Coordinates of C-alpha atoms in Angstrom, one line a residue:
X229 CA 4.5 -22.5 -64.2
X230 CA 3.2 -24.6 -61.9
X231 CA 4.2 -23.4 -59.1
X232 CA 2.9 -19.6 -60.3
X233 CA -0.4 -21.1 -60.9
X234 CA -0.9 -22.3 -57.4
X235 CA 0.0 -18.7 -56.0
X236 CA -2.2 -17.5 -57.8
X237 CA -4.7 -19.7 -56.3
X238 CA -3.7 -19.1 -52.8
X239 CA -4.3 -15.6 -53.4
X240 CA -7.6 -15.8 -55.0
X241 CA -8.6 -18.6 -51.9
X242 CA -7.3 -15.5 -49.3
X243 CA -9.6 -13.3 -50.9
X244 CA -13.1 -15.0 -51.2
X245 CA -12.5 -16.6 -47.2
X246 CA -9.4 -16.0 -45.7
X247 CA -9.0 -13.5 -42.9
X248 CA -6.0 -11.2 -43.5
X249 CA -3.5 -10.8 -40.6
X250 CA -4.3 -7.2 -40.2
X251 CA -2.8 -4.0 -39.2
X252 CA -2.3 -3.3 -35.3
X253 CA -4.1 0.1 -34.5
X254 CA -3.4 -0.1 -30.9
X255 CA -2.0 -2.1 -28.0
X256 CA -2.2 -1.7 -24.4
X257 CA -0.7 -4.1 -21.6
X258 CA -2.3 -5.2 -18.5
X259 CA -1.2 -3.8 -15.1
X260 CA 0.6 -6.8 -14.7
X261 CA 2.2 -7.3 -18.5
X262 CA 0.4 -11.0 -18.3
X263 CA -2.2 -9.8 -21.2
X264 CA -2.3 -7.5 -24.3
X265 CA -5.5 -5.7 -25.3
X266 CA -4.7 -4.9 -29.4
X267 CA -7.0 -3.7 -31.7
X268 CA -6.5 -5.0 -35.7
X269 CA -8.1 -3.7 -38.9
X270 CA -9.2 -7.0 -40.6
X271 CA -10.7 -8.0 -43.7
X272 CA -12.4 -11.2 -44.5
X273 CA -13.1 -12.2 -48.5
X274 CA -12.5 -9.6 -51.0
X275 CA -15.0 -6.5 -49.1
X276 CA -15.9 -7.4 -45.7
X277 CA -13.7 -5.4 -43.5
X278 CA -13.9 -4.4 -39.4
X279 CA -12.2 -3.9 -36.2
X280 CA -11.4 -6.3 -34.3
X281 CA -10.3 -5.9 -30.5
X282 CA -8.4 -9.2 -28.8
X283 CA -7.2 -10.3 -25.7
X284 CA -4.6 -12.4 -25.9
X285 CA -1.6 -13.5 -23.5
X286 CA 1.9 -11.6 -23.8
X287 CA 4.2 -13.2 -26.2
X288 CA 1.1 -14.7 -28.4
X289 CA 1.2 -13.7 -31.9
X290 CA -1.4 -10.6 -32.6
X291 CA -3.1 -11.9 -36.1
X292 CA -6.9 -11.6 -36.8
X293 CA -7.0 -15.0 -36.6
X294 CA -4.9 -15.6 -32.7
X295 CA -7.3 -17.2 -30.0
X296 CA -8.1 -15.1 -27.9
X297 CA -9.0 -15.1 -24.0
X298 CA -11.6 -12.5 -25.0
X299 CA -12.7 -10.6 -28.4
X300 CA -15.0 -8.2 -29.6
X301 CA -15.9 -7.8 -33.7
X302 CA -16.6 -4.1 -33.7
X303 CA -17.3 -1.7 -37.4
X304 CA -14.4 -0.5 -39.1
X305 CA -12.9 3.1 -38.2
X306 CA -11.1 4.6 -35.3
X307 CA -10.0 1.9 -32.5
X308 CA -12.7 2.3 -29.2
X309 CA -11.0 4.2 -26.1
X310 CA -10.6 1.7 -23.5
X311 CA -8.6 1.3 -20.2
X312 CA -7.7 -1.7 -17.9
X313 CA -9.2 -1.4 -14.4
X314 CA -7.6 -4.4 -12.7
X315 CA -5.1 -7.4 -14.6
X316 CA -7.9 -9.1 -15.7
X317 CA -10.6 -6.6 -16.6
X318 CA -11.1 -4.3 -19.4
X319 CA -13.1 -1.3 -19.9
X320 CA -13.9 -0.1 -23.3
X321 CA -16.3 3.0 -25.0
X322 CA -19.7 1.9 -25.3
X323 CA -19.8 2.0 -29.1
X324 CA -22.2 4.1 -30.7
X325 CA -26.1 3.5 -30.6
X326 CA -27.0 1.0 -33.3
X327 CA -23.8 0.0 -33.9
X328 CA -23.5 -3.9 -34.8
X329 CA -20.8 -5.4 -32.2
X330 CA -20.3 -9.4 -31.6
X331 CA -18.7 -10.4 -29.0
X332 CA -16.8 -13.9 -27.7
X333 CA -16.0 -15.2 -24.5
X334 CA -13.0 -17.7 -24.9
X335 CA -12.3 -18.3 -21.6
X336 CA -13.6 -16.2 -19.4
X337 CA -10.3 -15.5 -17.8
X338 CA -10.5 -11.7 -18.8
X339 CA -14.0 -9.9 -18.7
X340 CA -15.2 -6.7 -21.0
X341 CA -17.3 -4.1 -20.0
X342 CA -18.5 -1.1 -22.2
X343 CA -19.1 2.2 -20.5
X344 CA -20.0 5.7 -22.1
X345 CA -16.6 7.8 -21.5
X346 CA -17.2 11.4 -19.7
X347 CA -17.6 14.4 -22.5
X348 CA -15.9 17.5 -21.2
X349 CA -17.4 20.6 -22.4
X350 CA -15.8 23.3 -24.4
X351 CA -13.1 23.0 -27.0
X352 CA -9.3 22.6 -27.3
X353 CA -6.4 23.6 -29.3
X354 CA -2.7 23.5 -29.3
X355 CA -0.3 20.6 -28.2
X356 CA -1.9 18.8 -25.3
X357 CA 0.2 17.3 -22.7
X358 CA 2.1 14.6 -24.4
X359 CA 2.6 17.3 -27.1
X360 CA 0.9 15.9 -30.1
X361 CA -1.8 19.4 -32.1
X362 CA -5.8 18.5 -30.8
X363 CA -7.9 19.7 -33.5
X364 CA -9.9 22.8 -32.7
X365 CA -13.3 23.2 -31.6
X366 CA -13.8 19.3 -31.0
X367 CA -15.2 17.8 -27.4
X368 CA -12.3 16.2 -25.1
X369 CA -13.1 12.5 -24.3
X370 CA -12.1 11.2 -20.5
X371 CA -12.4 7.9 -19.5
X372 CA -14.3 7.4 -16.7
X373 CA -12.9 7.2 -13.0
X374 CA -13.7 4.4 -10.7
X375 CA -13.0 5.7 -7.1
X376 CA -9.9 4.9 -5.6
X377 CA -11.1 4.7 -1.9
X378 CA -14.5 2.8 -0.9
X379 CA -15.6 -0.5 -0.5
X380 CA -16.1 -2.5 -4.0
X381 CA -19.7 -4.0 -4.1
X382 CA -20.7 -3.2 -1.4
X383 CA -24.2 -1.8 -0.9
X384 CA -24.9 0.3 2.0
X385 CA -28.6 0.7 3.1
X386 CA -30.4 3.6 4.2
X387 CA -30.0 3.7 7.5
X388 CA -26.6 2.3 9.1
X389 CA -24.5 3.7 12.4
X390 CA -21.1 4.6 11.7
X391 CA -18.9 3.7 15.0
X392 CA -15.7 5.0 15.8
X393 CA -12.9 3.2 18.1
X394 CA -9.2 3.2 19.1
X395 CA -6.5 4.3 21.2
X396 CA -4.1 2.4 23.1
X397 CA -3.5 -1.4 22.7
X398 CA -2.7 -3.9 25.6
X399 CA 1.1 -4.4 25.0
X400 CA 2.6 -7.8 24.1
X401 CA 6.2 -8.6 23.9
X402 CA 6.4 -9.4 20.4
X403 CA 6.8 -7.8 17.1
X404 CA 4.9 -8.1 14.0
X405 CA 6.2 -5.9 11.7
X406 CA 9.8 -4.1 10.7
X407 CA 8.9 -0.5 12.9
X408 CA 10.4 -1.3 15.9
X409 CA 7.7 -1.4 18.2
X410 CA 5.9 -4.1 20.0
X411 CA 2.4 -5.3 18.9
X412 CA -0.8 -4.5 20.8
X413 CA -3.6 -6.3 20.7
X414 CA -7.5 -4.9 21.2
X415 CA -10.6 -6.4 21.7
X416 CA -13.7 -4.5 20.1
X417 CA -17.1 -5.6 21.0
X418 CA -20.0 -4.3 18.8
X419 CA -23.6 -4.6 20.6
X420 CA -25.8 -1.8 18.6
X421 CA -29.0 -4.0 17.7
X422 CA -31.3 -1.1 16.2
X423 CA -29.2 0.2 12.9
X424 CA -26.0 -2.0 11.2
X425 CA -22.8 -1.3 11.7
X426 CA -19.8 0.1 10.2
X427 CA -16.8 0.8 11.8
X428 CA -13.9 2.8 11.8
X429 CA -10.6 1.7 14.1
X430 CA -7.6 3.4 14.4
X431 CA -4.3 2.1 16.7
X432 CA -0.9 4.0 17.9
X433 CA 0.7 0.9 17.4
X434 CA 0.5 -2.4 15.1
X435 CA -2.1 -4.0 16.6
X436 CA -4.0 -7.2 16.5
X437 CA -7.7 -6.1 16.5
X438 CA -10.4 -9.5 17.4
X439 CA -14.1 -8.3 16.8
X440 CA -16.9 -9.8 17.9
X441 CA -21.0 -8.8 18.2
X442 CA -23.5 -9.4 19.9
X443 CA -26.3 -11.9 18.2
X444 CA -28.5 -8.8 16.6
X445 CA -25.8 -7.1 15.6
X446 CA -25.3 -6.8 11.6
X447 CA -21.5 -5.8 10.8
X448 CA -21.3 -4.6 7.5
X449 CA -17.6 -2.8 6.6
X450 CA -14.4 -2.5 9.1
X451 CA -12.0 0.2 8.1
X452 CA -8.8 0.3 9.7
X453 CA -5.9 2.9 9.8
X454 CA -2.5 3.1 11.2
X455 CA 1.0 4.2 10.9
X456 CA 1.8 0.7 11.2
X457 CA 0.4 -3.2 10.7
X458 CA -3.0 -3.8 11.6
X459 CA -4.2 -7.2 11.5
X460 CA -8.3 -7.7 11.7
X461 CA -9.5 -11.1 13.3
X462 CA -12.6 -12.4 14.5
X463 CA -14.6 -11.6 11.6
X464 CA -16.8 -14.1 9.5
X465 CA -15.5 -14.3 5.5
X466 CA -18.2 -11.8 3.8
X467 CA -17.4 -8.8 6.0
X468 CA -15.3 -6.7 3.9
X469 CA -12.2 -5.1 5.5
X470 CA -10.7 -2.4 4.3
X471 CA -6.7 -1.1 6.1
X472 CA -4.9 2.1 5.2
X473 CA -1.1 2.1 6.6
X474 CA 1.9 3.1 5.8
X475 CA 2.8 -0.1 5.3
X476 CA 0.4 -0.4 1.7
X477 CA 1.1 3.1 0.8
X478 CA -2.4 3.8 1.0
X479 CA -3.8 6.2 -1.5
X480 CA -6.6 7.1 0.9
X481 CA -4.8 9.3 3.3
X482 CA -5.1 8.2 7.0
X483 CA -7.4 8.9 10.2
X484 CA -6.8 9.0 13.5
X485 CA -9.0 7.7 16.5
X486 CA -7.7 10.5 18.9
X487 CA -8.5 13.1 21.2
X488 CA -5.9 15.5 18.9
X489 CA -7.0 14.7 15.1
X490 CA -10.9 13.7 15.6
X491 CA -11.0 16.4 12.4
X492 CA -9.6 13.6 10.5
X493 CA -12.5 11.2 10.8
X494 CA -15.6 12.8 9.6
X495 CA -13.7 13.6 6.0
X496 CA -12.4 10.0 5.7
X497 CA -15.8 8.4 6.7
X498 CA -17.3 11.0 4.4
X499 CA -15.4 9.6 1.3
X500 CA -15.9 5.5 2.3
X501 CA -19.5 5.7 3.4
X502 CA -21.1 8.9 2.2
X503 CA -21.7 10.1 6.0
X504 CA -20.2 11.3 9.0
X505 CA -19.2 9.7 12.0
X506 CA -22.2 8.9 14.8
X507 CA -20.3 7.7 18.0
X508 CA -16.6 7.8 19.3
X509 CA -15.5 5.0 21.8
X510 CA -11.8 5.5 23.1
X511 CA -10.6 2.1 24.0
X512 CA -8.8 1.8 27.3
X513 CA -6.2 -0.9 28.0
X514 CA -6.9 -2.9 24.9
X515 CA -10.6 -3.5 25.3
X516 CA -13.7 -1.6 23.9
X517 CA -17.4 -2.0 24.2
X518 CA -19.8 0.2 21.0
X519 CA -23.1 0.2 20.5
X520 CA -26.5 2.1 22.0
X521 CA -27.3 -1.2 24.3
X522 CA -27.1 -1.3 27.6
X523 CA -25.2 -4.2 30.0
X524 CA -23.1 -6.8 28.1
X525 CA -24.4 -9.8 26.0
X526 CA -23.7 -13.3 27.5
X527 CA -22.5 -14.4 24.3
X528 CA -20.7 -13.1 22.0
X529 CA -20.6 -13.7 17.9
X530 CA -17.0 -13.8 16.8
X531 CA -14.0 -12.6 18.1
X532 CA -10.3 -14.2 18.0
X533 CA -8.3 -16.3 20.5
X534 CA -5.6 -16.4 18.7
X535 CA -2.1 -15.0 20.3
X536 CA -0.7 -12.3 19.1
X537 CA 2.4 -14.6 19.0
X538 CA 1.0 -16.4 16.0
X539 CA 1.4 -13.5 13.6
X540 CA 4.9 -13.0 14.1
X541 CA 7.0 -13.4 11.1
X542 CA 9.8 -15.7 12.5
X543 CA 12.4 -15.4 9.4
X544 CA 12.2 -11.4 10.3
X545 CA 15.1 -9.8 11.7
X546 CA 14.1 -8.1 15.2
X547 CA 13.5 -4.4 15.0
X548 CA 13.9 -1.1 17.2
X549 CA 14.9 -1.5 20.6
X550 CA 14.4 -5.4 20.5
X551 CA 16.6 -5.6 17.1
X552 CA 19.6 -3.7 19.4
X553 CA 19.3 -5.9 22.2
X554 CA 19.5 -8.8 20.1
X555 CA 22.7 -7.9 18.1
X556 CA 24.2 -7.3 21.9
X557 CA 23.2 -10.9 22.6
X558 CA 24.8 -12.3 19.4
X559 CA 28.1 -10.4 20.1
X560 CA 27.7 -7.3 17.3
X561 CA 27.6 -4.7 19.4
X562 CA 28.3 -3.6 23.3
X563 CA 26.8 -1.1 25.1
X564 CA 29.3 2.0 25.1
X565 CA 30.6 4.0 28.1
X566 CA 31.5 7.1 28.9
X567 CA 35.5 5.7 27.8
X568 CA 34.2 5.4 24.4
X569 CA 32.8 9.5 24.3
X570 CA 36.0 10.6 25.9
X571 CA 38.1 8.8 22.8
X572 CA 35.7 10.6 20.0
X573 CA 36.3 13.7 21.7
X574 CA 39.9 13.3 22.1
X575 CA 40.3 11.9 18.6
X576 CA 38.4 14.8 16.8
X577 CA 40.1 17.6 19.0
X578 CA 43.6 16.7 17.2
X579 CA 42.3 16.1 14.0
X580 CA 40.1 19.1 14.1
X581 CA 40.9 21.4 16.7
X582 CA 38.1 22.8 17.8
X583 CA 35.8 20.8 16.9
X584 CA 36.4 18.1 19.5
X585 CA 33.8 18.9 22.7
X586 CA 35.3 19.2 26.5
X587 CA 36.0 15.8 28.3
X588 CA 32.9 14.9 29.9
X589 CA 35.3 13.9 33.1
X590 CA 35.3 17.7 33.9
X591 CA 32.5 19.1 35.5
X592 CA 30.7 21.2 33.3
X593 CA 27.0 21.3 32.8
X594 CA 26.7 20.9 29.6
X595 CA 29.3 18.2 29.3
X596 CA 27.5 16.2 31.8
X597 CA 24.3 16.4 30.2
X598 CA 25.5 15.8 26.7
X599 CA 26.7 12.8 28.5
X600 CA 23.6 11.4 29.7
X601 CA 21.8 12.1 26.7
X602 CA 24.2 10.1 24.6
X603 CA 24.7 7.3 27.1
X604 CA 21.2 6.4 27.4
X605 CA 21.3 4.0 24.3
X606 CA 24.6 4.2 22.5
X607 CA 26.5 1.2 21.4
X608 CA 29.9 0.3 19.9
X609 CA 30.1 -2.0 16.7
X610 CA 32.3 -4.9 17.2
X611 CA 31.7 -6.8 13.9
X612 CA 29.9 -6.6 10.5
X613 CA 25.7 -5.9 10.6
X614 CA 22.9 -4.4 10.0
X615 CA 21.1 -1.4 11.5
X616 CA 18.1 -2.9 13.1
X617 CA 14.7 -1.8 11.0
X618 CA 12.8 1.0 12.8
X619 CA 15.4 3.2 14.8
X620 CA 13.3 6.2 14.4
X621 CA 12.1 8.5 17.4
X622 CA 12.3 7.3 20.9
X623 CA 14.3 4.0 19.3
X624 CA 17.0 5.9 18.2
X625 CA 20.8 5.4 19.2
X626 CA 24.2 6.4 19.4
X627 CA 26.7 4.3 17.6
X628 CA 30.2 4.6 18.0
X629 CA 32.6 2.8 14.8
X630 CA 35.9 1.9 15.7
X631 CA 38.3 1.9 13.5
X632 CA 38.8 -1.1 11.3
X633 CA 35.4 -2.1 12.0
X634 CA 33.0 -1.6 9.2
X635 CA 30.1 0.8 9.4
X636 CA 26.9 -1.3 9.6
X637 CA 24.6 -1.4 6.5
X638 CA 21.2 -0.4 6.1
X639 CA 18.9 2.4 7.7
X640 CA 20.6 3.8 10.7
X641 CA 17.1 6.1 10.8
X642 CA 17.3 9.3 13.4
X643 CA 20.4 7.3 15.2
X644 CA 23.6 9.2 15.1
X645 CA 26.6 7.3 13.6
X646 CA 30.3 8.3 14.7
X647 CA 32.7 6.8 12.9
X648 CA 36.3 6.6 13.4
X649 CA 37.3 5.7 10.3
X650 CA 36.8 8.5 8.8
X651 CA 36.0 10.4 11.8
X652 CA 32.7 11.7 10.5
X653 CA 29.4 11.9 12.3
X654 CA 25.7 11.4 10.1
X655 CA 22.7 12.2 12.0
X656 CA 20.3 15.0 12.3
X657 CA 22.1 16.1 15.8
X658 CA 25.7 15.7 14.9
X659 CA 25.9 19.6 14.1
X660 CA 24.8 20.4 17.2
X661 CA 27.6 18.8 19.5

């Protein structure tokens, strides 16, 4: 009896003060899983109810009481659209006007922002994408789109000079990245004292770019774009720099500071800065000088000393042309001969007669060419490895498998592979001999 009676008091005590845990109306994860955004339908006392919308770390129980990095106290009904636009920022529907919202800050770790969501016009019916029936005749809501490409905050004045530069690098004799080529390195000196500056650099290669200015020169953006790794030095902390490689998949698309896709820059410059391009400097043997000034500042604002050496990742594995002569030094390949095309040949022609090409000790034309063309970089595998990173275009190779020897791992790239295990040949020429 006893025990009844103080239910009953529990429940009467839940009623008049207690918040209830409330029914989840909607969750949705951070890009990065780390936090939950969850609206609840709460109710506090016996007639007090709302919406309450929480941020609270993954794995923390999702109650209307939880602490919360961040919460908002909204009026009951239908949960507010809202979307994540980074791992610690939300962006939610601007409720409507009048509407009584209460907001706290926990923490500060996560920020909310309210933002009126884009109203498509005209109406829609039948099963949407996802397949669930949209009611007829009613508005589509969107979110709203930040853009993907552009420089966040920055603020861009009137009147600015856009400057385009690249072309070749000065070579070094190190690599900096997994493509197989060497790195180049560039000097770009900016002396343009009547308008600010952005610019727009573009390099064949990976390339380590040092920027400097003269004195009444204002630099405001660098964007950057390459097939392969760019590294920007030189520049003071609150210039923004912006690269688009390969490399990070950039979702931007590419340009090119050459003679052959100029088309490419005007678009790109376009869609960062609202403008087209004013000047293109080619850059010749790693140095390049932009700007409407005439003669050369005495001293320069900027700019890197730092060797290209500095930048190489040491625990990398050696790529392209380098990463073959290094698994000849380290006894994992030999360079082949003309012994080791003759025993393919001879090989394949009794296990496929045919098939197998003409001795290249005869003296046919063709033999002797498709001789020279293989010989120029082809290898055998003496023991277990892996295909250099990078063996694409001009670093492709021949490798020849002997039998018993395994067939390296990895990305052979455009190289041709003949194998004698199997006696099968991968590459995109293989048909052709």
């Amino acid at each position: 009896m006893k025990r009844l009676l103080m239910l009953c008091v529990l429940g009467a005590m839940a009623l008049l003060g207690g918040e209830s845990r409330g029914a989840v109306l909607q969750l949705i994860p951070s890009p990065d899983g780390t936090y939950r955004a969850i609206t609840l339908d709460c109710q506090k006392g016996a007639s007090e109810r709302f919406t309450l919308l929480k941020v609270v770390r993954s794995g923390e129980p999702a109650d209307c009481e939880t602490r919360a990095s961040n919460q908002l106290r909204l009026p009951p009904g239908s949960p507010p659209r809202m979307v994540w636009n980074s791992n610690n920022s939300l962006l939610v529907e601007a409720p409507e006007e009048g509407a009584s919202v209460a907001m706290d800050d926990m923490d500060g770790r996560v920020s909310i922002s309210f933002k009126q969501w884009m109203i498509l016009e005209g109406s829609s019916s039948g099963p949407s994408r996802h397949g669930e029936q949209l009611p007829p005749g009613l508005p589509i809501k969107t979110p709203p789109v930040a853009p993907a490409c552009g420089f966040r905050g920055l603020s861009l004045p009137t009147d600015f000079a856009v400057l385009a530069a690249g072309g070749a690098g000065k070579r070094s004799a190190v690599q900096i990245d997994q493509s197989g080529h060497v790195a180049t390195t560039m000097t770009v000196s900016v002396d343009n004292p009547g308008k600010p500056v952005v610019l727009m650099l573009s390099a064949r290669d990976p390339t380590v770019w040092s920027i400097r200015r003269s004195q009444q020169t204002t630099l405001l953006a660098v964007l950057v774009s390459s097939s392969y790794r760019q590294i920007v030095a030189g520049l003071d902390a609150t210039t923004p720099v912006t690269i688009l490689t390969a490399e990070n998949r950039s979702a931007c698309g590419f340009f090119y500071v050459d003679a052959d896709y100029l088309e490419t820059l005007n678009p790109m410059a376009r869609r960062f800065f609202g403008r087209d391009v004013d000047m293109v400097y080619p850059a010749h043997n790693g140095e390049v000088i932009l700007g409407d000034a005439k003669g050369t500042p005495s001293n320069w604002v900027g700019g890197s000393d730092v060797p290209v050496e500095s930048y190489v990742d040491k625990t990398a594995p050696l790529a392209g042309e380098m990463g073959l002569d290094d698994a000849v030094r380290k006894g994992l390949l030999r360079r082949a001969n003309i012994g080791d095309l003759n025993a393919w040949d001879a090989q394949m022609a009794r296990v496929a007669p045919g098939r197998g090409a003409t001795s290249v000790s005869g003296d046919g034309r063709a033999a002797r060419f498709r001789s020279s063309r293989m010989m120029r970089n082809a290898y055998v595998v003496l023991r277990p490895m892996t295909f250099p990173a990078g063996l694409y275009g001009s670093n492709s190779a021949v490798f020849f498998v002997p039998k018993g020897t395994k067939r390296p791992r990895g990305n052979p790239g455009h190289s041709e592979v003949y194998d004698f295990n199997d006696m099968s040949c991968t590459g995109s020429r293989c048909h052709l001999e």
